Amino acid sequence: MIAFDKAPSLCRAYSRDFWIGAAVNPWMLQDAEYRALILRHFSSVTLENDMKPERLLDRKATLAGGDPLRAQMNFTLADRVLSFAAEYGLKVRFHVLCWHNQTPRWFFAENWSDAPDAPLASRETILSRQENYIRDVMTHVNQRWADTVYAWDVVNEAFEPDQNEPGLYRARSLWYQTLGPDFIPAAFRAARRYQAPGQQLYYNDYNAFQPEKRDAILAALKTLKAKSLIDGMGMQGHMNLDWPDFALCEEAIRRYAGLGLSVQVTELDIHCPGADAERQAALADRYGAYFAMLLRLHREGLPIGSVTFWGVTDRDSWLTGFRREGSYPLLFDGEKHTKPAFDAVLAQPDKALLKD
Ligand code: 9MR
């Protein structure tokens, strides 16, 4: 357990393999220690919340704009992080364009109404709003930061086996309710039009290793890939100490890559319900085994481009609030000291080298 600034750089240790990222929040960039930690150990960042539609969309400005098909956005916070990243040479994963969650209902309602029971707008209206939203966001970002953003989460979490919908589509999504399964190809078609050269378009989901869900995702991505609309699969990677079996993760990575897609781990964390030495040692073993697997696959030639942790320290992890029993899931503790899990992850590239 040493201070973050005494430890060898994590992203440098992985520089011949993949980018190592973290989900960050704009406030961290105002904090000298967080800034230093991020710049030392990570080569990629994702905004944890501030590029989501709920944060970008501005209803007042949309109403004032008077266009029923074109929403207005406020990019103040997103721009701040993008210009920080560009200044310091960090790469950015853009999260996220189309998601059922954290997109306000008014975006789907007739006349942009925010009444809870307002009728949903027509299919044609939503298709135009989707196209306009994707165009306006991507054009704004790419005007100044085309070289900084390397991947776009175009669609997130569209499948949900628990809802028994044909194709396992998430029935309760307002994207699905207004456009049906077409919302996915429509989103990717728009994103292809406005992406900058070199940027990759991703589908992103959690539990993407689970066979039933994996197969539903694979079926949809195969069609997208056949039309050259997609470049990669984002496997979020929210895991536990004893779940899932990494053999399932490996199998899934091979299947997605088998479609000709790149694979990124986009939201990695391993829920750990205690800060005690025993559980933190178990966490370290688990992270070590996971990165050993990723390195083995990468060195075998699988296109794994980046691995992003969902948070920076245990104190800022979403799991700390989400899990009633508390959680200590990341590589740095609340004091920004490295944990055994950090050492385990840091050690893997050298270990893999010995095996080469
Ligand atoms: O970490 C995010 C948390 O701060 C938000 O409250 C939450 C709300 O939906 O979203 C969290 O991030 C999610 C990500 O955007 C998509 N995959 C699951 C992540 C964890 O819930």
mmCIF file of C-alpha atoms and ligand atoms in Angstrom, residues 23 25 46-49 52 54-55 95-96 99 101-102 153 156-157 204-206 236 238 266-267 269 310-311 316-319 322, ligand 1:
data_model
loop_
_atom_site.group_PDB
_atom_site.id
_atom_site.type_symbol
_atom_site.label_atom_id
_atom_site.label_comp_id
_atom_site.label_asym_id
_atom_site.label_seq_id
_atom_site.Cartn_x
_atom_site.Cartn_y
_atom_site.Cartn_z
ATOM 1 C CA ALA A 23 -14.369 6.413 -15.516
ATOM 2 C CA ASN A 25 -16.103 12.902 -13.187
ATOM 3 C CA THR A 46 -14.672 7.765 -19.891
ATOM 4 C CA LEU A 47 -16.999 10.306 -18.345
ATOM 5 C CA GLU A 48 -18.993 8.359 -15.759
ATOM 6 C CA ASN A 49 -22.165 10.407 -16.324
ATOM 7 C CA LYS A 52 -25.081 10.776 -21.156
ATOM 8 C CA GLU A 54 -29.658 13.272 -19.506
ATOM 9 C CA ARG A 55 -26.613 15.467 -18.858
ATOM 10 C CA HIS A 95 -20.329 7.074 -23.251
ATOM 11 C CA VAL A 96 -23.132 7.055 -24.457
ATOM 12 C CA TRP A 99 -29.479 4.219 -23.844
ATOM 13 C CA ASN A 101 -31.535 4.842 -18.894
ATOM 14 C CA GLN A 102 -30.458 8.411 -18.121
ATOM 15 C CA ASP A 153 -20.749 3.759 -27.245
ATOM 16 C CA ASN A 156 -25.901 0.585 -24.579
ATOM 17 C CA GLU A 157 -27.795 -2.248 -22.836
ATOM 18 C CA ASN A 204 -21.846 -1.901 -25.016
ATOM 19 C CA ASP A 205 -23.519 -4.126 -22.399
ATOM 20 C CA TYR A 206 -23.186 -5.769 -18.983
ATOM 21 C CA GLN A 236 -18.736 -3.716 -19.287
ATOM 22 C CA HIS A 238 -19.194 -5.451 -13.488
ATOM 23 C CA THR A 266 -15.424 -0.736 -20.729
ATOM 24 C CA GLU A 267 -16.616 -0.679 -17.099
ATOM 25 C CA ASP A 269 -15.021 -3.419 -11.309
ATOM 26 C CA TRP A 310 -15.419 2.038 -13.622
ATOM 27 C CA GLY A 311 -14.050 4.623 -11.202
ATOM 28 C CA ASP A 316 -15.687 7.374 -5.759
ATOM 29 C CA SER A 317 -16.913 3.992 -7.049
ATOM 30 C CA TRP A 318 -20.643 3.822 -7.853
ATOM 31 C CA LEU A 319 -20.695 0.470 -6.008
ATOM 32 C CA PHE A 322 -25.142 0.889 -4.805
HETATM 33 O O1 9MR B 1 -21.684 4.869 -12.462
HETATM 34 C C1 9MR B 1 -22.876 5.464 -12.913
HETATM 35 C C2 9MR B 1 -23.651 6.032 -11.725
HETATM 36 O O2 9MR B 1 -22.950 7.133 -11.182
HETATM 37 C C3 9MR B 1 -25.040 6.433 -12.163
HETATM 38 O O3 9MR B 1 -25.779 6.823 -11.014
HETATM 39 C C4 9MR B 1 -25.724 5.284 -12.872
HETATM 40 C C5 9MR B 1 -27.114 5.668 -13.282
HETATM 41 O O4 9MR B 1 -27.643 4.899 -14.298
HETATM 42 O O5 9MR B 1 -24.936 4.899 -14.001
HETATM 43 C C6 9MR B 1 -23.690 4.403 -13.617
HETATM 44 O O6 9MR B 1 -22.972 3.947 -14.742
HETATM 45 C C7 9MR B 1 -23.545 2.856 -15.464
HETATM 46 C C8 9MR B 1 -23.098 2.974 -16.902
HETATM 47 O O7 9MR B 1 -23.425 4.247 -17.422
HETATM 48 C C9 9MR B 1 -23.714 1.899 -17.777
HETATM 49 N N1 9MR B 1 -23.443 0.577 -17.232
HETATM 50 C C10 9MR B 1 -23.724 0.387 -15.812
HETATM 51 C C11 9MR B 1 -23.027 1.474 -14.989
HETATM 52 C C12 9MR B 1 -23.212 1.208 -13.496
HETATM 53 O O8 9MR B 1 -24.556 1.269 -13.149
#
